[in-house]
Amino acid sequence: MAVVGINEGHAATVAIAKKGEIVWASAEERNSRKKNDSGFPHVALIEGLRETNTSRKDITAAASALTDAHLIDLKIKRLTRFGVKDYVRE
């Protein structure tokens, strides 16, 4: 029995809890190497299931921290990945 928590917004993350205790948590940026990566944390979820030996059948509930802040997330994502060359080009 496992509960999966997913944050798709700014700094997308996944947490996995078993028996009421968080056994694993990670941000998608650790895998993508993109600071403050937003969107669905596919790789972090797969990694978490593998690391905790959890199959999809073991998941009894999922919680999402998704809000309607997608436009702000996109703005933040752009600002945190924008380099000097991008500003010069723009």
PDB file of C-alpha atoms in Angstrom:
ATOM      1  CA  MET A   1       0.000   0.000   0.000  1.00  0.00           C
ATOM      2  CA  ALA A   2       1.492   3.305  -1.130  1.00  0.00           C
ATOM      3  CA  VAL A   3       0.352   6.894  -1.535  1.00  0.00           C
ATOM      4  CA  VAL A   4       1.931   9.034  -4.240  1.00  0.00           C
ATOM      5  CA  GLY A   5       2.022  12.825  -3.988  1.00  0.00           C
ATOM      6  CA  ILE A   6       2.686  14.815  -7.144  1.00  0.00           C
ATOM      7  CA  ASN A   7       3.403  18.507  -7.628  1.00  0.00           C
ATOM      8  CA  GLU A   8       3.245  19.532 -11.297  1.00  0.00           C
ATOM      9  CA  GLY A   9       3.908  23.205 -10.729  1.00  0.00           C
ATOM     10  CA  HIS A  10       7.076  25.162 -10.081  1.00  0.00           C
ATOM     11  CA  ALA A  11       9.820  22.675  -9.118  1.00  0.00           C
ATOM     12  CA  ALA A  12       7.839  19.539 -10.010  1.00  0.00           C
ATOM     13  CA  THR A  13       8.216  16.852  -7.344  1.00  0.00           C
ATOM     14  CA  VAL A  14       7.060  13.388  -6.336  1.00  0.00           C
ATOM     15  CA  ALA A  15       6.772  11.856  -2.869  1.00  0.00           C
ATOM     16  CA  ILE A  16       5.922   8.268  -1.989  1.00  0.00           C
ATOM     17  CA  ALA A  17       4.558   7.291   1.418  1.00  0.00           C
ATOM     18  CA  LYS A  18       4.139   3.805   2.833  1.00  0.00           C
ATOM     19  CA  LYS A  19       2.416   3.031   6.135  1.00  0.00           C
ATOM     20  CA  GLY A  20       2.008   6.770   6.768  1.00  0.00           C
ATOM     21  CA  GLU A  21       5.711   7.599   6.402  1.00  0.00           C
ATOM     22  CA  ILE A  22       7.412   9.314   3.483  1.00  0.00           C
ATOM     23  CA  VAL A  23       9.927   6.816   2.149  1.00  0.00           C
ATOM     24  CA  TRP A  24      11.050   8.711  -0.922  1.00  0.00           C
ATOM     25  CA  ALA A  25      10.840  12.202  -2.458  1.00  0.00           C
ATOM     26  CA  SER A  26      12.575  13.861  -5.380  1.00  0.00           C
ATOM     27  CA  ALA A  27      12.320  16.837  -7.713  1.00  0.00           C
ATOM     28  CA  GLU A  28      12.226  16.390 -11.483  1.00  0.00           C
ATOM     29  CA  GLU A  29      15.092  18.887 -11.816  1.00  0.00           C
ATOM     30  CA  ARG A  30      17.469  16.280 -10.374  1.00  0.00           C
ATOM     31  CA  ASN A  31      16.884  14.167 -13.476  1.00  0.00           C
ATOM     32  CA  SER A  32      16.342  16.812 -16.143  1.00  0.00           C
ATOM     33  CA  ARG A  33      19.141  19.091 -14.878  1.00  0.00           C
ATOM     34  CA  LYS A  34      16.811  22.051 -15.520  1.00  0.00           C
ATOM     35  CA  LYS A  35      16.491  24.303 -12.477  1.00  0.00           C
ATOM     36  CA  ASN A  36      12.896  24.641 -11.220  1.00  0.00           C
ATOM     37  CA  ASP A  37      11.622  22.194 -13.856  1.00  0.00           C
ATOM     38  CA  SER A  38       7.836  22.284 -14.013  1.00  0.00           C
ATOM     39  CA  GLY A  39       5.239  20.002 -15.556  1.00  0.00           C
ATOM     40  CA  PHE A  40       4.473  16.384 -14.777  1.00  0.00           C
ATOM     41  CA  PRO A  41       7.496  14.747 -13.095  1.00  0.00           C
ATOM     42  CA  HIS A  42       7.616  11.580 -15.251  1.00  0.00           C
ATOM     43  CA  VAL A  43      11.214  10.591 -14.590  1.00  0.00           C
ATOM     44  CA  ALA A  44      11.032  11.346 -10.852  1.00  0.00           C
ATOM     45  CA  LEU A  45       7.914   9.175 -10.546  1.00  0.00           C
ATOM     46  CA  ILE A  46       9.463   6.227 -12.374  1.00  0.00           C
ATOM     47  CA  GLU A  47      12.657   6.572 -10.324  1.00  0.00           C
ATOM     48  CA  GLY A  48      10.688   6.713  -7.071  1.00  0.00           C
ATOM     49  CA  LEU A  49       8.680   3.603  -7.870  1.00  0.00           C
ATOM     50  CA  ARG A  50      11.869   1.747  -8.774  1.00  0.00           C
ATOM     51  CA  GLU A  51      13.836   2.942  -5.719  1.00  0.00           C
ATOM     52  CA  THR A  52      11.047   2.021  -3.276  1.00  0.00           C
ATOM     53  CA  ASN A  53      10.255  -1.286  -4.961  1.00  0.00           C
ATOM     54  CA  THR A  54       6.685  -0.123  -5.563  1.00  0.00           C
ATOM     55  CA  SER A  55       4.585  -1.373  -8.457  1.00  0.00           C
ATOM     56  CA  ARG A  56       1.630   0.477  -9.922  1.00  0.00           C
ATOM     57  CA  LYS A  57      -0.641  -2.115  -8.290  1.00  0.00           C
ATOM     58  CA  ASP A  58       0.702  -1.089  -4.853  1.00  0.00           C
ATOM     59  CA  ILE A  59      -0.533   2.505  -5.216  1.00  0.00           C
ATOM     60  CA  THR A  60      -3.758   2.947  -3.267  1.00  0.00           C
ATOM     61  CA  ALA A  61      -4.095   6.737  -3.550  1.00  0.00           C
ATOM     62  CA  ALA A  62      -2.572   9.693  -5.328  1.00  0.00           C
ATOM     63  CA  ALA A  63      -2.629  13.362  -4.392  1.00  0.00           C
ATOM     64  CA  SER A  64      -1.853  16.290  -6.651  1.00  0.00           C
ATOM     65  CA  ALA A  65      -0.823  19.811  -5.687  1.00  0.00           C
ATOM     66  CA  LEU A  66      -1.741  21.174  -9.107  1.00  0.00           C
ATOM     67  CA  THR A  67      -3.191  24.680  -9.220  1.00  0.00           C
ATOM     68  CA  ASP A  68      -4.312  27.012 -11.959  1.00  0.00           C
ATOM     69  CA  ALA A  69      -0.964  28.787 -11.849  1.00  0.00           C
ATOM     70  CA  HIS A  70       0.348  27.345 -15.118  1.00  0.00           C
ATOM     71  CA  LEU A  71       0.964  30.742 -16.707  1.00  0.00           C
ATOM     72  CA  ILE A  72       3.072  31.836 -13.772  1.00  0.00           C
ATOM     73  CA  ASP A  73       4.947  28.519 -13.878  1.00  0.00           C
ATOM     74  CA  LEU A  74       5.795  29.087 -17.531  1.00  0.00           C
ATOM     75  CA  LYS A  75       7.035  32.598 -16.773  1.00  0.00           C
ATOM     76  CA  ILE A  76       9.185  31.332 -13.890  1.00  0.00           C
ATOM     77  CA  LYS A  77      10.483  28.469 -16.041  1.00  0.00           C
ATOM     78  CA  ARG A  78      11.483  30.951 -18.764  1.00  0.00           C
ATOM     79  CA  LEU A  79      13.179  33.337 -16.359  1.00  0.00           C
ATOM     80  CA  THR A  80      15.182  30.636 -14.576  1.00  0.00           C
ATOM     81  CA  ARG A  81      16.468  29.139 -17.840  1.00  0.00           C
ATOM     82  CA  PHE A  82      17.200  32.383 -19.632  1.00  0.00           C
ATOM     83  CA  GLY A  83      20.889  33.100 -20.082  1.00  0.00           C
ATOM     84  CA  VAL A  84      22.834  36.113 -21.303  1.00  0.00           C
ATOM     85  CA  LYS A  85      22.846  34.799 -24.903  1.00  0.00           C
ATOM     86  CA  ASP A  86      19.048  34.535 -24.777  1.00  0.00           C
ATOM     87  CA  TYR A  87      18.705  38.169 -23.697  1.00  0.00           C
ATOM     88  CA  VAL A  88      21.106  39.321 -26.437  1.00  0.00           C
ATOM     89  CA  ARG A  89      19.210  37.312 -29.069  1.00  0.00           C
ATOM     90  CA  GLU A  90      15.882  38.721 -27.883  1.00  0.00           C
TER      91      GLU A  90
END
